[in-house]
Tab-separated table of C-alpha atoms in Angstrom:
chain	number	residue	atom	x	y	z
O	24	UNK	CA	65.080	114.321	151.930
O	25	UNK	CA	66.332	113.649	148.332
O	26	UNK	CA	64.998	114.828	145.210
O	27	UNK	CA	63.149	111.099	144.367
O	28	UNK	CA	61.767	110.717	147.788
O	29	UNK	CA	60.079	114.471	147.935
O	30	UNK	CA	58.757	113.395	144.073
O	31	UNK	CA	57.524	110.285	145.451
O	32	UNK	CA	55.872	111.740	148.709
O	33	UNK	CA	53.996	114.396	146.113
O	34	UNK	CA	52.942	111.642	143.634
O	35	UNK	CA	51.480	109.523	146.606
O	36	UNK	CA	49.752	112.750	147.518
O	37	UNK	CA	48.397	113.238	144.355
O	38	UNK	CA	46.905	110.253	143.796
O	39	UNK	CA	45.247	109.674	146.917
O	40	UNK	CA	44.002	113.019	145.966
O	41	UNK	CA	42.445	111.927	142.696
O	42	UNK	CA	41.457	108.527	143.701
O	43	UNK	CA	38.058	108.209	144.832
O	44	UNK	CA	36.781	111.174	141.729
O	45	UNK	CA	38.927	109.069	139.207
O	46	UNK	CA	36.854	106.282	140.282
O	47	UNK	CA	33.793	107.726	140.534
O	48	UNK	CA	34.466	109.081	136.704
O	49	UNK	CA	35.347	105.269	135.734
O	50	UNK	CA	32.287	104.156	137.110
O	51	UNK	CA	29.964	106.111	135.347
O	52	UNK	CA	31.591	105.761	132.126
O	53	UNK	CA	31.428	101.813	132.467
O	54	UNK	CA	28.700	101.751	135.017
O	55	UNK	CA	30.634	98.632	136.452
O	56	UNK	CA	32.560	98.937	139.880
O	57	UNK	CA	35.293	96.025	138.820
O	58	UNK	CA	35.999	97.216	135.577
O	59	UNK	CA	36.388	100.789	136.798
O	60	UNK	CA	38.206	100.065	139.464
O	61	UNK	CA	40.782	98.388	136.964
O	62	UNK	CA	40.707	101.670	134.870
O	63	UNK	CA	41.788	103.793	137.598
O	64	UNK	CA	44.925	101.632	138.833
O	65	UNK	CA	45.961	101.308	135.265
O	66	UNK	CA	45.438	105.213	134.801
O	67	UNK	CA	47.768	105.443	138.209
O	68	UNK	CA	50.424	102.907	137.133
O	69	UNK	CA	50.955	104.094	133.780
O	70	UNK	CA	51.032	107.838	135.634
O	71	UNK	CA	53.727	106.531	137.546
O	72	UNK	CA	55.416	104.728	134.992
O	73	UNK	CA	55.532	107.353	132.452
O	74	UNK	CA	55.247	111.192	134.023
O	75	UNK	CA	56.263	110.768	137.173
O	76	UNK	CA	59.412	113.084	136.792
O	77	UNK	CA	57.250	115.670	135.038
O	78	UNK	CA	56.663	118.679	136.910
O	79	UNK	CA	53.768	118.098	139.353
O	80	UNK	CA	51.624	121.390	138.226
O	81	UNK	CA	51.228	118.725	134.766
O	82	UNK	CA	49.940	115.031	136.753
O	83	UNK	CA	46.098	116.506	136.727
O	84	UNK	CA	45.884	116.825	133.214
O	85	UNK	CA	48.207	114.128	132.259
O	86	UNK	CA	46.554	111.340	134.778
O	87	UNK	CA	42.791	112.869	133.271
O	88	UNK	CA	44.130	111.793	129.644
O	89	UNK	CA	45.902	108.930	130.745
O	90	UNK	CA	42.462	107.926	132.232
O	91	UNK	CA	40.063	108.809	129.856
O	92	UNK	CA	42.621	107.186	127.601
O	93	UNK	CA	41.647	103.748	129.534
O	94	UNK	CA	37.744	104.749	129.626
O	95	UNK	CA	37.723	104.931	125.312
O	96	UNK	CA	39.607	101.606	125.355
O	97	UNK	CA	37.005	99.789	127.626
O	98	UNK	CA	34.283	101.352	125.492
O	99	UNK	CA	36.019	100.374	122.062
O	100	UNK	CA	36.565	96.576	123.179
O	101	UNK	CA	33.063	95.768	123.518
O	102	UNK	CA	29.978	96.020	125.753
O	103	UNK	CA	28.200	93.380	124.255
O	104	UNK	CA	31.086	90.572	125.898
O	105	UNK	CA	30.949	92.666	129.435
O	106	UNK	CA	26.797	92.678	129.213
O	107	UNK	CA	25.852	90.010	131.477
O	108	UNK	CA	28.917	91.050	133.357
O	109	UNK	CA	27.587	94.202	134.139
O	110	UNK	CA	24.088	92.860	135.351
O	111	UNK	CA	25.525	90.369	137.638
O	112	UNK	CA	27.742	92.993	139.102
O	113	UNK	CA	24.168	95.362	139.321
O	114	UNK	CA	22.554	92.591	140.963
O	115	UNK	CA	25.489	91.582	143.724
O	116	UNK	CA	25.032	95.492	144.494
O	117	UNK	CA	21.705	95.119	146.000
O	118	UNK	CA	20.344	95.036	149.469
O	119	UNK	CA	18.970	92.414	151.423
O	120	UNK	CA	15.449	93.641	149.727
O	121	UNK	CA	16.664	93.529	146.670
O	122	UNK	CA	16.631	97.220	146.226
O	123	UNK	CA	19.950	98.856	144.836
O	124	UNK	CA	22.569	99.413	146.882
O	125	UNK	CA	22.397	103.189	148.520
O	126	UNK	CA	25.795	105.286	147.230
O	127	UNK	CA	28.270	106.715	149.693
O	128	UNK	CA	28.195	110.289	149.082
O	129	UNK	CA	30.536	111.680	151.592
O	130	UNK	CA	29.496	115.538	152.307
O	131	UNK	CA	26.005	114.853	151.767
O	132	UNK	CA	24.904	115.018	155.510
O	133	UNK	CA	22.136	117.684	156.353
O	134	UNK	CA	20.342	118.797	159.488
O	135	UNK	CA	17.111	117.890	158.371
O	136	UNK	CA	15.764	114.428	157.560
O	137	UNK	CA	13.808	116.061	154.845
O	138	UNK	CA	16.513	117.806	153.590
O	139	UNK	CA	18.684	114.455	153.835
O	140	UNK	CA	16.340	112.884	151.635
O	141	UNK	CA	15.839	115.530	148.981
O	142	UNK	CA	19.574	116.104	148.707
O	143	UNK	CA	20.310	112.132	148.609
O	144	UNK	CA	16.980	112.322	145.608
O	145	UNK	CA	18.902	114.858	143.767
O	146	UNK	CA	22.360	112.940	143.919
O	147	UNK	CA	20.855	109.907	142.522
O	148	UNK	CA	19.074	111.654	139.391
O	149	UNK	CA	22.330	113.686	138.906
O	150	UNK	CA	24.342	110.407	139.075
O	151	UNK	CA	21.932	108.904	136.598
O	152	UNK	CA	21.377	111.477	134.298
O	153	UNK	CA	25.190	111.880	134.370
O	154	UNK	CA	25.497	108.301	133.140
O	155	UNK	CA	22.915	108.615	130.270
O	156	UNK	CA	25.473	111.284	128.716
O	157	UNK	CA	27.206	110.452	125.704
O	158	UNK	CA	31.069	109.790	126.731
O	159	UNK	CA	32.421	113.065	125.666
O	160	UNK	CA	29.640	114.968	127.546
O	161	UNK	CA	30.051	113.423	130.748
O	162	UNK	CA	34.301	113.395	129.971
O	163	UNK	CA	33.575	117.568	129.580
O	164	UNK	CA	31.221	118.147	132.655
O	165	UNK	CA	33.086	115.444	134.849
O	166	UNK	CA	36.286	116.827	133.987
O	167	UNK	CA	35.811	120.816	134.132
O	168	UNK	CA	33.180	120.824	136.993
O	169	UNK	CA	34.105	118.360	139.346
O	170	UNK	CA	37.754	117.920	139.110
O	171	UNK	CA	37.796	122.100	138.441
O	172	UNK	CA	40.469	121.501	135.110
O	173	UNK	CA	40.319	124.853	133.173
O	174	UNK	CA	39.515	124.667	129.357
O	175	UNK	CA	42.905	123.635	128.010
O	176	UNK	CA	43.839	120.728	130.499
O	177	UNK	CA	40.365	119.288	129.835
O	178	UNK	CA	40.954	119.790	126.134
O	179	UNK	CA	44.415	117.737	126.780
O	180	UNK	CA	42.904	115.275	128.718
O	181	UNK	CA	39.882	114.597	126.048
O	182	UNK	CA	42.392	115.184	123.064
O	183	UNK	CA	40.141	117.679	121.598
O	184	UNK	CA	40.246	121.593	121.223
O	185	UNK	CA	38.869	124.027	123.607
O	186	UNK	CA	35.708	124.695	121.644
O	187	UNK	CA	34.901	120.999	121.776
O	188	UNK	CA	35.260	121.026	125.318
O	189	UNK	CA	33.033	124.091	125.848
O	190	UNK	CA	30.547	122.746	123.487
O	191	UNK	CA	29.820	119.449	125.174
O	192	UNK	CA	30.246	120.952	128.685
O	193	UNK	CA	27.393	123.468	126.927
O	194	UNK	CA	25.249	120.089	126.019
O	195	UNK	CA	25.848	118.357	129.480
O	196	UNK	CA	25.151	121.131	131.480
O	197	UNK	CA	21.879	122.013	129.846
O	198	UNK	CA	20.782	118.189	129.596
O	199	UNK	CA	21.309	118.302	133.294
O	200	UNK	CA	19.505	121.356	133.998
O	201	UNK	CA	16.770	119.769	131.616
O	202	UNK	CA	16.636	116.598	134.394
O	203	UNK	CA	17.315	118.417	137.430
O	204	UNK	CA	15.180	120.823	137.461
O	205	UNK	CA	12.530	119.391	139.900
O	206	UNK	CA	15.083	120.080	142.612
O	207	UNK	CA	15.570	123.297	142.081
């Protein structure tokens, strides 16, 4: 296998890897499926485009910037124009009650029904209270505890230093606690 073809296999790997957390990071920044969907295939071409010869160990942090890159340009064109956007997208995501459309949380299966409910309780207030972060809060938590980054690649991706990072992971982690705390 050539040198290209091995890179490319690895890259493909990679971002099927990343895929479904990139997007669920790009949806709670814009808290609009379309629009983060959009994000997170510009985030991969531009990955592609740009670093794809770079040493593999650098794509997480790179791909991270490149996407949280994409999030601060959504955010600095305008909410007010994607406003009614958003709402019709909330209300084609409803049920045939009208009721919002359950999330797919893959891994959250449990042997008891009450436990199914109380865990699915928990991942819709941490989902929420997530979203109510400010951007650089939710970048810090999103980045360092569920895509495991250490301090410096998240400080890379966000463009800020290490003792920004660890002060809004500091913020959103006790503003969740704060929220979550019933399901303790």
């Amino acid at each position: 296998m050539t040198d290209d073809a091995e890179t490319a296999r690895r890259l493909d790997r990679f971002l099927a890897d990343v895929e479904r957390r990139a997007f669920r990071i790009a949806e709670l920044a814009t808290r609009n499926r379309d629009d983060a969907l959009d994000i997170v295939q510009d985030a991969m071409l531009k990955l592609v485009q740009k670093y794809a010869q770079r040493n593999p160990d650098e794509w997480p942090p790179l791909f991270y910037r490149i996407l949280n890159n994409r999030i601060n340009d959504w955010h600095r064109r305008g909410k007010v124009s994607r406003g009614w956007l958003s709402w019709w997208s909330d209300w084609k995501t409803r049920d045939d009650e009208g009721e919002p459309a359950e999330p797919d949380f893959a891994g959250a299966e449990a042997d008891e029904p009450m436990q199914q409910l109380a865990q699915s309780a928990a991942m819709q207030d941490l989902v929420e209270v997530l979203g109510e972060l400010p951007q650089r809060q939710q970048q810090a938590f999103l980045l360092r505890i569920w895509e495991g980054l250490d301090v410096a690649q998240t400080a890379y991706a966000m463009k800020c230093s290490e003792g920004s990072v660890k002060t809004h992971l500091s913020r959103a982690t006790a503003r969740l606690r704060e929220h979550l705390e019933k399901h303790r």
